[in-house]
PDB file of C-alpha atoms in Angstrom:
ATOM      1  CA  MET A  29      20.573 163.572  67.285  1.00 53.00           C
ATOM      2  CA  SER A  30      19.740 164.706  70.967  1.00 53.00           C
ATOM      3  CA  TYR A  31      21.930 164.623  73.887  1.00 52.00           C
ATOM      4  CA  GLN A  32      20.964 164.463  77.488  1.00 54.00           C
ATOM      5  CA  ASN A  33      22.613 165.128  80.675  1.00 56.00           C
ATOM      6  CA  LEU A  34      23.511 161.823  82.685  1.00 52.00           C
ATOM      7  CA  ALA A  35      23.028 161.952  86.981  1.00 54.00           C
ATOM      8  CA  THR A  36      26.263 162.366  88.486  1.00 52.00           C
ATOM      9  CA  ASP A  37      26.997 161.103  91.817  1.00 52.00           C
ATOM     10  CA  ASP A  38      26.862 164.293  94.333  1.00 53.00           C
ATOM     11  CA  ARG A  39      27.567 162.706  97.492  1.00 53.00           C
ATOM     12  CA  GLY A  40      30.380 164.874  97.875  1.00 51.00           C
ATOM     13  CA  GLY A  41      33.672 163.304  95.922  1.00 51.00           C
ATOM     14  CA  THR A  42      36.109 165.420  93.894  1.00 51.00           C
ATOM     15  CA  GLY A  43      36.433 162.761  91.276  1.00 52.00           C
ATOM     16  CA  LEU A  44      38.658 160.008  90.979  1.00 52.00           C
ATOM     17  CA  GLU A  45      41.550 159.431  93.082  1.00 54.00           C
ATOM     18  CA  PHE A  46      44.668 157.086  92.741  1.00 48.00           C
ATOM     19  CA  GLN A  47      45.615 154.642  96.208  1.00 53.00           C
ATOM     20  CA  SER A  48      49.025 154.937  96.619  1.00 50.00           C
ATOM     21  CA  PHE A  49      51.315 150.941  97.118  1.00 47.00           C
ATOM     22  CA  LEU A  50      54.195 152.555  97.758  1.00 48.00           C
ATOM     23  CA  GLY A  51      53.961 152.116 101.185  1.00 48.00           C
ATOM     24  CA  THR A  52      55.130 154.912 104.144  1.00 46.00           C
ATOM     25  CA  GLU A  53      59.097 154.611 102.768  1.00 45.00           C
ATOM     26  CA  SER A  54      57.905 156.722  99.609  1.00 45.00           C
ATOM     27  CA  GLN A  55      55.637 159.294 101.088  1.00 48.00           C
ATOM     28  CA  GLY A  56      58.255 159.913 103.965  1.00 47.00           C
ATOM     29  CA  ASN A  57      60.751 160.871 101.173  1.00 49.00           C
ATOM     30  CA  GLY A  58      59.080 163.337  99.680  1.00 49.00           C
ATOM     31  CA  GLY A  59      57.172 161.603  97.312  1.00 47.00           C
ATOM     32  CA  ARG A  60      59.652 159.767  94.976  1.00 48.00           C
ATOM     33  CA  LEU A  61      60.164 156.480  94.677  1.00 44.00           C
ATOM     34  CA  SER A  62      62.432 154.659  96.837  1.00 46.00           C
ATOM     35  CA  PRO A  63      64.586 151.535  95.737  1.00 46.00           C
ATOM     36  CA  GLY A  64      62.648 148.517  94.405  1.00 45.00           C
ATOM     37  CA  PRO A  65      62.488 145.443  97.035  1.00 45.00           C
ATOM     38  CA  THR A  66      65.328 143.475  97.537  1.00 43.00           C
ATOM     39  CA  ALA A  67      65.927 140.169  96.958  1.00 37.00           C
ATOM     40  CA  SER A  68      65.868 139.470 101.040  1.00 38.00           C
ATOM     41  CA  SER A  69      62.217 141.377 100.833  1.00 39.00           C
ATOM     42  CA  ARG A  70      61.309 139.027  98.577  1.00 36.00           C
ATOM     43  CA  GLY A  71      61.580 135.881 100.420  1.00 34.00           C
ATOM     44  CA  TYR A  72      64.630 134.468  98.407  1.00 31.00           C
ATOM     45  CA  LEU A  73      66.267 131.603 100.071  1.00 32.00           C
ATOM     46  CA  HIS A  74      69.748 132.109  99.632  1.00 34.00           C
ATOM     47  CA  ASN A  75      69.668 135.716 100.675  1.00 38.00           C
ATOM     48  CA  GLN A  76      67.627 134.495 103.948  1.00 37.00           C
ATOM     49  CA  PRO A  77      69.879 133.032 107.010  1.00 40.00           C
ATOM     50  CA  SER A  78      70.604 129.449 107.181  1.00 46.00           C
ATOM     51  CA  ALA A  79      69.508 127.627 109.715  1.00 46.00           C
ATOM     52  CA  SER A  80      70.614 124.419 108.766  1.00 53.00           C
ATOM     53  CA  GLY A  81      71.853 121.938 110.968  1.00 59.00           C
ATOM     54  CA  PHE A  82      74.465 119.101 110.418  1.00 55.00           C
ATOM     55  CA  TRP A  83      72.326 117.021 109.627  1.00 63.00           C
ATOM     56  CA  THR A  84      70.852 118.318 106.418  1.00 64.00           C
ATOM     57  CA  VAL A  85      72.533 118.170 102.782  1.00 61.00           C
ATOM     58  CA  GLU A  86      72.422 121.990 102.612  1.00 64.00           C
ATOM     59  CA  TYR A  87      75.316 121.970 105.428  1.00 63.00           C
ATOM     60  CA  TYR A  88      77.483 119.356 104.178  1.00 61.00           C
ATOM     61  CA  GLN A  89      77.105 121.430 100.526  1.00 68.00           C
ATOM     62  CA  GLN A  90      79.182 124.253 101.444  1.00 67.00           C
ATOM     63  CA  PHE A  91      82.457 122.033 101.929  1.00 65.00           C
ATOM     64  CA  PHE A  92      81.767 120.266  98.483  1.00 76.00           C
ATOM     65  CA  ASP A  93      81.754 124.001  96.735  1.00 74.00           C
ATOM     66  CA  VAL A  94      85.169 124.047  94.798  1.00 81.00           C
ATOM     67  CA  ASP A  95      86.403 124.095  91.743  1.00 83.00           C
ATOM     68  CA  THR A  96      89.181 121.748  89.889  1.00 88.00           C
ATOM     69  CA  LYS A  97      92.102 124.399  89.940  1.00 90.00           C
ATOM     70  CA  THR A  98      91.466 124.917  93.385  1.00 88.00           C
ATOM     71  CA  VAL A  99      91.603 121.608  94.014  1.00 90.00           C
ATOM     72  CA  LEU A 100      94.252 120.956  91.713  1.00 92.00           C
ATOM     73  CA  MET A 101      96.530 124.043  93.780  1.00 92.00           C
ATOM     74  CA  ARG A 102      95.838 122.480  96.987  1.00 91.00           C
ATOM     75  CA  CYS A 103      97.209 119.172  95.744  1.00 92.00           C
ATOM     76  CA  TYR A 104     100.096 120.574  94.745  1.00 93.00           C
ATOM     77  CA  ALA A 105     100.902 122.677  97.790  1.00 92.00           C
ATOM     78  CA  ALA A 106     100.570 118.907  99.415  1.00 92.00           C
ATOM     79  CA  LEU A 107     103.395 118.072  97.501  1.00 93.00           C
ATOM     80  CA  VAL A 108     105.537 120.870  98.359  1.00 90.00           C
ATOM     81  CA  PRO A 109     104.773 121.885 101.626  1.00 89.00           C
ATOM     82  CA  THR A 110     105.732 125.700 102.207  1.00 85.00           C
ATOM     83  CA  ASN A 111     103.233 127.469 104.119  1.00 86.00           C
ATOM     84  CA  ASP A 112     100.558 126.399 106.666  1.00 88.00           C
ATOM     85  CA  PHE A 113      97.859 124.278 104.412  1.00 90.00           C
ATOM     86  CA  VAL A 114      94.660 125.357 106.244  1.00 87.00           C
ATOM     87  CA  SER A 115      95.567 128.962 107.096  1.00 87.00           C
ATOM     88  CA  ASP A 116      97.498 129.644 104.235  1.00 87.00           C
ATOM     89  CA  VAL A 117      96.438 127.321 101.611  1.00 86.00           C
ATOM     90  CA  CYS A 118      92.793 127.030 101.934  1.00 84.00           C
ATOM     91  CA  ASP A 119      92.374 130.176 103.548  1.00 82.00           C
ATOM     92  CA  SER A 120      90.917 128.595 106.346  1.00 80.00           C
ATOM     93  CA  LYS A 121      87.796 127.357 104.545  1.00 85.00           C
ATOM     94  CA  PRO A 122      89.096 123.376 104.137  1.00 87.00           C
ATOM     95  CA  ASP A 123      87.092 121.367 101.752  1.00 87.00           C
ATOM     96  CA  MET A 124      85.598 117.764 101.587  1.00 86.00           C
ATOM     97  CA  TYR A 125      85.749 117.324  97.868  1.00 89.00           C
ATOM     98  CA  GLY A 126      88.900 117.187  97.176  1.00 89.00           C
ATOM     99  CA  PRO A 127      90.182 114.829  99.796  1.00 92.00           C
ATOM    100  CA  PHE A 128      87.795 112.282  98.680  1.00 92.00           C
ATOM    101  CA  TRP A 129      88.488 112.389  95.431  1.00 93.00           C
ATOM    102  CA  THR A 130      92.176 112.424  95.913  1.00 94.00           C
ATOM    103  CA  LEU A 131      91.440 109.211  98.390  1.00 95.00           C
ATOM    104  CA  THR A 132      89.031 107.263  95.461  1.00 95.00           C
ATOM    105  CA  THR A 133      92.014 108.116  92.975  1.00 95.00           C
ATOM    106  CA  VAL A 134      94.905 106.683  94.979  1.00 96.00           C
ATOM    107  CA  ILE A 135      93.403 103.545  95.136  1.00 96.00           C
ATOM    108  CA  PHE A 136      92.568 103.203  91.402  1.00 95.00           C
ATOM    109  CA  PHE A 137      95.908 103.943  91.040  1.00 95.00           C
ATOM    110  CA  LEU A 138      97.149 101.606  93.427  1.00 94.00           C
ATOM    111  CA  PHE A 139      95.134  98.987  91.918  1.00 93.00           C
ATOM    112  CA  VAL A 140      95.413  99.726  87.941  1.00 93.00           C
ATOM    113  CA  THR A 141      99.444 100.522  88.427  1.00 92.00           C
ATOM    114  CA  THR A 142     100.000  97.399  90.165  1.00 90.00           C
ATOM    115  CA  SER A 143      98.067  95.230  87.740  1.00 87.00           C
ATOM    116  CA  LEU A 144      99.745  96.273  84.850  1.00 89.00           C
ATOM    117  CA  ALA A 145     103.454  96.055  86.389  1.00 85.00           C
ATOM    118  CA  SER A 146     102.602  92.435  87.697  1.00 81.00           C
ATOM    119  CA  SER A 147     101.363  91.890  84.398  1.00 82.00           C
ATOM    120  CA  ILE A 148     104.362  92.792  82.663  1.00 80.00           C
ATOM    121  CA  GLY A 149     106.536  90.825  84.911  1.00 74.00           C
ATOM    122  CA  SER A 150     104.553  87.728  84.236  1.00 74.00           C
ATOM    123  CA  TYR A 151     104.837  88.351  80.269  1.00 73.00           C
ATOM    124  CA  LEU A 152     108.832  88.801  80.986  1.00 70.00           C
ATOM    125  CA  SER A 153     108.758  85.734  83.313  1.00 69.00           C
ATOM    126  CA  ASP A 154     107.093  83.432  80.892  1.00 68.00           C
ATOM    127  CA  LYS A 155     104.123  83.309  83.463  1.00 75.00           C
ATOM    128  CA  PRO A 156     100.299  83.834  82.741  1.00 75.00           C
ATOM    129  CA  TYR A 157      99.087  86.373  85.164  1.00 72.00           C
ATOM    130  CA  ASN A 158      95.881  86.457  86.362  1.00 76.00           C
ATOM    131  CA  TYR A 159      94.094  89.879  88.213  1.00 75.00           C
ATOM    132  CA  ASP A 160      94.049  89.686  91.823  1.00 79.00           C
ATOM    133  CA  PHE A 161      90.528  91.988  92.595  1.00 84.00           C
ATOM    134  CA  THR A 162      91.353  91.530  96.344  1.00 89.00           C
ATOM    135  CA  LEU A 163      93.960  93.815  95.997  1.00 89.00           C
ATOM    136  CA  LEU A 164      91.005  96.306  95.173  1.00 92.00           C
ATOM    137  CA  SER A 165      89.404  95.594  98.342  1.00 93.00           C
ATOM    138  CA  VAL A 166      92.366  95.980 100.030  1.00 94.00           C
ATOM    139  CA  ALA A 167      93.373  99.370  98.730  1.00 94.00           C
ATOM    140  CA  VAL A 168      90.056 100.795  99.498  1.00 95.00           C
ATOM    141  CA  GLY A 169      89.977  99.371 103.142  1.00 95.00           C
ATOM    142  CA  LEU A 170      93.541 100.795 104.040  1.00 95.00           C
ATOM    143  CA  VAL A 171      93.621 104.039 102.086  1.00 96.00           C
ATOM    144  CA  TYR A 172      89.850 104.930 103.500  1.00 96.00           C
ATOM    145  CA  ALA A 173      90.894 103.820 106.852  1.00 96.00           C
ATOM    146  CA  TYR A 174      93.685 105.536 107.102  1.00 96.00           C
ATOM    147  CA  GLY A 175      92.497 108.897 105.546  1.00 94.00           C
ATOM    148  CA  MET A 176      89.188 108.887 106.433  1.00 94.00           C
ATOM    149  CA  GLY A 177      89.541 106.801 110.149  1.00 95.00           C
ATOM    150  CA  LEU A 178      92.295 107.859 111.493  1.00 95.00           C
ATOM    151  CA  PRO A 179      91.752 111.817 111.292  1.00 94.00           C
ATOM    152  CA  ALA A 180      88.492 111.146 112.773  1.00 94.00           C
ATOM    153  CA  ALA A 181      90.046 109.336 115.800  1.00 95.00           C
ATOM    154  CA  LEU A 182      92.441 112.348 116.006  1.00 93.00           C
ATOM    155  CA  TRP A 183      89.718 114.913 115.888  1.00 93.00           C
ATOM    156  CA  ALA A 184      87.177 113.301 118.174  1.00 93.00           C
ATOM    157  CA  LEU A 185      90.489 112.988 121.273  1.00 91.00           C
ATOM    158  CA  MET A 186      90.965 116.707 120.440  1.00 90.00           C
ATOM    159  CA  ARG A 187      87.904 117.082 121.301  1.00 89.00           C
ATOM    160  CA  TYR A 188      87.931 115.121 124.405  1.00 88.00           C
ATOM    161  CA  LEU A 189      90.962 117.599 125.368  1.00 85.00           C
ATOM    162  CA  SER A 190      89.219 120.635 124.442  1.00 84.00           C
ATOM    163  CA  VAL A 191      91.440 121.113 121.421  1.00 84.00           C
ATOM    164  CA  THR A 192      88.514 123.121 119.119  1.00 82.00           C
ATOM    165  CA  GLU A 193      91.297 124.703 116.731  1.00 86.00           C
ATOM    166  CA  TRP A 194      90.204 121.731 113.779  1.00 90.00           C
ATOM    167  CA  GLY A 195      87.130 121.120 112.541  1.00 88.00           C
ATOM    168  CA  LEU A 196      86.556 117.973 111.466  1.00 89.00           C
ATOM    169  CA  VAL A 197      86.761 118.817 108.023  1.00 89.00           C
ATOM    170  CA  GLU A 198      90.226 120.381 109.005  1.00 91.00           C
ATOM    171  CA  TRP A 199      91.899 117.195 109.735  1.00 94.00           C
ATOM    172  CA  LEU A 200      89.991 114.758 106.741  1.00 93.00           C
ATOM    173  CA  ALA A 201      91.530 117.691 104.316  1.00 93.00           C
ATOM    174  CA  VAL A 202      95.063 117.372 105.895  1.00 94.00           C
ATOM    175  CA  TRP A 203      94.664 113.715 105.695  1.00 95.00           C
ATOM    176  CA  GLY A 204      93.396 113.200 102.427  1.00 94.00           C
ATOM    177  CA  TYR A 205      95.696 116.060 100.344  1.00 94.00           C
ATOM    178  CA  GLY A 206      98.557 114.734 101.891  1.00 94.00           C
ATOM    179  CA  MET A 207      97.854 111.246 100.453  1.00 95.00           C
ATOM    180  CA  THR A 208      98.000 113.028  96.843  1.00 95.00           C
ATOM    181  CA  VAL A 209     102.032 111.944  96.891  1.00 95.00           C
ATOM    182  CA  TRP A 210     101.068 108.555  95.949  1.00 95.00           C
ATOM    183  CA  ILE A 211      99.368 108.769  92.874  1.00 95.00           C
ATOM    184  CA  PRO A 212     102.759 109.896  91.097  1.00 95.00           C
ATOM    185  CA  VAL A 213     104.529 107.550  92.689  1.00 95.00           C
ATOM    186  CA  SER A 214     102.158 104.261  92.143  1.00 94.00           C
ATOM    187  CA  LEU A 215     103.071 105.108  88.350  1.00 94.00           C
ATOM    188  CA  LEU A 216     106.650 105.287  88.962  1.00 94.00           C
ATOM    189  CA  CYS A 217     106.571 101.933  90.408  1.00 91.00           C
ATOM    190  CA  ILE A 218     105.851 100.446  87.100  1.00 90.00           C
ATOM    191  CA  ALA A 219     109.586 100.460  86.445  1.00 86.00           C
ATOM    192  CA  PRO A 220     111.370  96.893  87.053  1.00 82.00           C
ATOM    193  CA  PHE A 221     113.895  97.904  88.973  1.00 87.00           C
ATOM    194  CA  PRO A 222     113.351  96.986  92.857  1.00 88.00           C
ATOM    195  CA  LEU A 223     115.832  99.664  94.278  1.00 92.00           C
ATOM    196  CA  LEU A 224     113.754 102.391  92.620  1.00 93.00           C
ATOM    197  CA  ARG A 225     110.845 101.478  93.829  1.00 92.00           C
ATOM    198  CA  TRP A 226     112.259 101.335  97.687  1.00 95.00           C
ATOM    199  CA  VAL A 227     113.806 104.772  96.786  1.00 96.00           C
ATOM    200  CA  LEU A 228     110.673 106.135  95.678  1.00 95.00           C
ATOM    201  CA  VAL A 229     108.158 104.564  98.392  1.00 96.00           C
ATOM    202  CA  GLY A 230     110.862 106.085 100.844  1.00 95.00           C
ATOM    203  CA  LEU A 231     110.635 109.420  99.517  1.00 96.00           C
ATOM    204  CA  ALA A 232     106.943 109.456  99.538  1.00 96.00           C
ATOM    205  CA  ALA A 233     106.756 108.368 102.888  1.00 96.00           C
ATOM    206  CA  ILE A 234     109.387 111.294 104.319  1.00 95.00           C
ATOM    207  CA  LEU A 235     107.376 113.855 102.283  1.00 95.00           C
ATOM    208  CA  SER A 236     103.971 113.278 103.515  1.00 95.00           C
ATOM    209  CA  GLY A 237     104.896 112.404 106.807  1.00 94.00           C
ATOM    210  CA  TYR A 238     106.413 115.941 106.990  1.00 95.00           C
ATOM    211  CA  PHE A 239     103.404 117.503 105.454  1.00 95.00           C
ATOM    212  CA  LEU A 240     101.287 115.899 107.822  1.00 94.00           C
ATOM    213  CA  VAL A 241     103.816 116.857 111.082  1.00 93.00           C
ATOM    214  CA  ARG A 242     104.182 120.590 109.873  1.00 92.00           C
ATOM    215  CA  ASN A 243     100.220 120.836 109.994  1.00 93.00           C
ATOM    216  CA  VAL A 244      99.256 118.615 112.867  1.00 92.00           C
ATOM    217  CA  TYR A 245     101.830 119.379 115.664  1.00 91.00           C
ATOM    218  CA  PRO A 246     100.947 123.315 115.806  1.00 89.00           C
ATOM    219  CA  VAL A 247      97.459 121.892 116.795  1.00 89.00           C
ATOM    220  CA  LEU A 248      98.615 119.464 119.404  1.00 88.00           C
ATOM    221  CA  ALA A 249     100.744 121.386 121.323  1.00 86.00           C
ATOM    222  CA  LEU A 250      97.705 123.708 121.734  1.00 84.00           C
ATOM    223  CA  ALA A 251      96.339 121.314 123.958  1.00 82.00           C
ATOM    224  CA  GLU A 252      96.972 121.465 128.195  1.00 81.00           C
ATOM    225  CA  GLN A 253      98.424 118.086 128.507  1.00 80.00           C
ATOM    226  CA  LYS A 254     101.581 118.238 127.437  1.00 80.00           C
ATOM    227  CA  SER A 255     101.469 114.339 126.804  1.00 81.00           C
ATOM    228  CA  THR A 256      99.579 114.841 123.693  1.00 84.00           C
ATOM    229  CA  ARG A 257     102.730 115.992 121.831  1.00 85.00           C
ATOM    230  CA  LEU A 258     103.575 112.146 122.400  1.00 87.00           C
ATOM    231  CA  LEU A 259     100.744 111.783 119.587  1.00 90.00           C
ATOM    232  CA  VAL A 260     103.490 112.870 117.093  1.00 91.00           C
ATOM    233  CA  PRO A 261     105.636 109.601 117.015  1.00 92.00           C
ATOM    234  CA  ILE A 262     102.529 107.493 116.997  1.00 93.00           C
ATOM    235  CA  ILE A 263     101.498 109.057 113.991  1.00 94.00           C
ATOM    236  CA  ALA A 264     104.754 108.770 112.262  1.00 94.00           C
ATOM    237  CA  VAL A 265     104.753 104.708 112.932  1.00 95.00           C
ATOM    238  CA  ILE A 266     101.256 104.180 111.849  1.00 95.00           C
ATOM    239  CA  HIS A 267     102.321 106.813 108.426  1.00 96.00           C
ATOM    240  CA  LEU A 268     105.758 104.265 108.176  1.00 95.00           C
ATOM    241  CA  GLY A 269     103.499 101.821 108.790  1.00 95.00           C
ATOM    242  CA  ILE A 270     101.120 102.416 105.772  1.00 95.00           C
ATOM    243  CA  ALA A 271     104.028 103.236 103.066  1.00 95.00           C
ATOM    244  CA  LEU A 272     105.680  99.522 104.053  1.00 95.00           C
ATOM    245  CA  THR A 273     102.155  98.182 103.714  1.00 95.00           C
ATOM    246  CA  LEU A 274     101.765  99.698 100.291  1.00 94.00           C
ATOM    247  CA  LYS A 275     105.171  98.986  99.287  1.00 93.00           C
ATOM    248  CA  ILE A 276     105.013  95.029 100.301  1.00 92.00           C
ATOM    249  CA  LEU A 277     101.438  94.610  98.913  1.00 91.00           C
ATOM    250  CA  PHE A 278     101.315  97.213  95.285  1.00 91.00           C
ATOM    251  CA  PHE A 279     104.927  97.673  94.656  1.00 89.00           C
ATOM    252  CA  SER A 280     106.671  94.291  94.740  1.00 83.00           C
ATOM    253  CA  TYR A 281     107.157  92.441  91.735  1.00 71.00           C
ATOM    254  CA  TYR A 282     110.204  90.446  90.224  1.00 65.00           C
ATOM    255  CA  ILE A 283     111.091  89.148  86.769  1.00 62.00           C
ATOM    256  CA  ILE A 284     112.438  85.744  87.430  1.00 61.00           C
ATOM    257  CA  LYS A 285     113.340  83.611  84.597  1.00 57.00           C
ATOM    258  CA  GLU A 286     114.184  80.213  84.562  1.00 54.00           C
ATOM    259  CA  VAL A 287     118.079  78.978  84.727  1.00 50.00           C
ATOM    260  CA  GLY A 288     119.263  75.607  82.798  1.00 47.00           C
ATOM    261  CA  VAL A 289     117.843  73.607  80.360  1.00 49.00           C
ATOM    262  CA  LYS A 290     114.085  72.277  80.915  1.00 54.00           C
ATOM    263  CA  GLU A 291     114.417  68.545  81.309  1.00 55.00           C
ATOM    264  CA  PRO A 292     112.359  66.600  78.950  1.00 53.00           C
ATOM    265  CA  ASP A 293     109.780  64.635  80.068  1.00 52.00           C
ATOM    266  CA  ALA A 294     110.583  61.112  80.911  1.00 50.00           C
ATOM    267  CA  LEU A 295     109.883  58.027  78.215  1.00 50.00           C
ATOM    268  CA  PRO A 296     107.303  55.696  78.969  1.00 53.00           C
ATOM    269  CA  SER A 297     108.413  52.910  80.389  1.00 55.00           C
ATOM    270  CA  SER A 298     107.430  49.239  78.156  1.00 56.00           C
ATOM    271  CA  PRO A 299     107.258  45.906  80.332  1.00 59.00           C
ATOM    272  CA  VAL A 300     109.636  43.660  81.077  1.00 54.00           C
ATOM    273  CA  GLY A 301     109.367  40.533  78.594  1.00 57.00           C
ATOM    274  CA  PRO A 302     111.843  38.040  76.882  1.00 59.00           C
ATOM    275  CA  ASP A 303     111.961  40.503  74.098  1.00 60.00           C
ATOM    276  CA  ASN A 304     113.007  43.549  76.370  1.00 59.00           C
ATOM    277  CA  PRO A 305     114.902  42.097  79.382  1.00 58.00           C
ATOM    278  CA  ALA A 306     115.517  43.958  82.449  1.00 52.00           C
ATOM    279  CA  PRO A 307     118.565  45.987  82.642  1.00 50.00           C
ATOM    280  CA  THR A 308     121.344  44.712  84.587  1.00 50.00           C
ATOM    281  CA  ALA A 309     123.256  46.814  87.135  1.00 43.00           C
ATOM    282  CA  PHE A 310     127.090  46.207  87.750  1.00 40.00           C
ATOM    283  CA  PHE A 311     128.353  47.318  91.434  1.00 38.00           C
ATOM    284  CA  LEU A 312     131.469  47.951  91.871  1.00 38.00           C
TER     285      LEU A 312
END
C-alpha cells in the first residue's frame, strides 16, 4: 500500500478559523460569555410594552384577573365597612369580575328565595302556587340598572365636572360590592315573619347605604362646585327606593287561612208541580 501527498491550498490561509456569534458584548467583555438573551429580546408578547386600547380584549382582561379569595375578601369588606374600599381594600386595583358576579348572584337569590318563600306561604295557606317568571325579568332590570347604570351615570357626571379621581371601574366596583348584603338578607327573608323581614331590609339598606356614602363622598367633595355634595342625599333617596322596591316585590308574602266554616254547595232546585208545591211565605 502506497501513500500519496495531497495537494493543499496555498492561498495564504492559516487553517481552520472559528467565527463568534456572541456579538460585540462578549468581545468587549474579555472574551467571556455574556448572559443569554432575555425574554424581551426574544420578542415574547407579555414582556413587551402594551399598546392595547380600550376597544381591545387585552385592555379589559386586567380587570378580571382576580382570584376567588380576593373577591370573597372584598365582599366581606363591603359587609363590614371599616376602611376605604378602593385605596385600602382593593389597593387601588379594583376589579370588574367581583361586581358582575355579585350582582348576578343577587338576581339569582332574589328570584329563588322569593319563589321558595311564596310556595311555602301558598302551601300553608292551602292554595296552589304558580311560579312568576316575570319577577326574574324585573330583578335583572332592577339590579343591573342600579348596580351598573347608576355608577356609570355618576362617573360620566364627574368626568364632566373634571373630577377624575375615580375611573369607571372604581364606581362599578363600589356599587357592585355594595350589593353583597342583599345575598344573606334574601335568605333570611324566607322566614314567615313580616316584622322580621322589615327589620332585615331596613338594616341592609342602612349598611349598604353607609358603605356607599363613606366611599363616594370624598370623591364628590373634590369637585370645585360645592353643589355636587347634593348628590349624596339624591343617592340616598334612590338607594332607599331600591330597598323598598325589593321589599315589596320580593320579600312580601303572607300566610292566609280561611276563617269560618266553608258553606256547602247549594242543592239543585226541582221544578214546582203538584207533587212539589212552592213554599209559602208568611209575613208578620
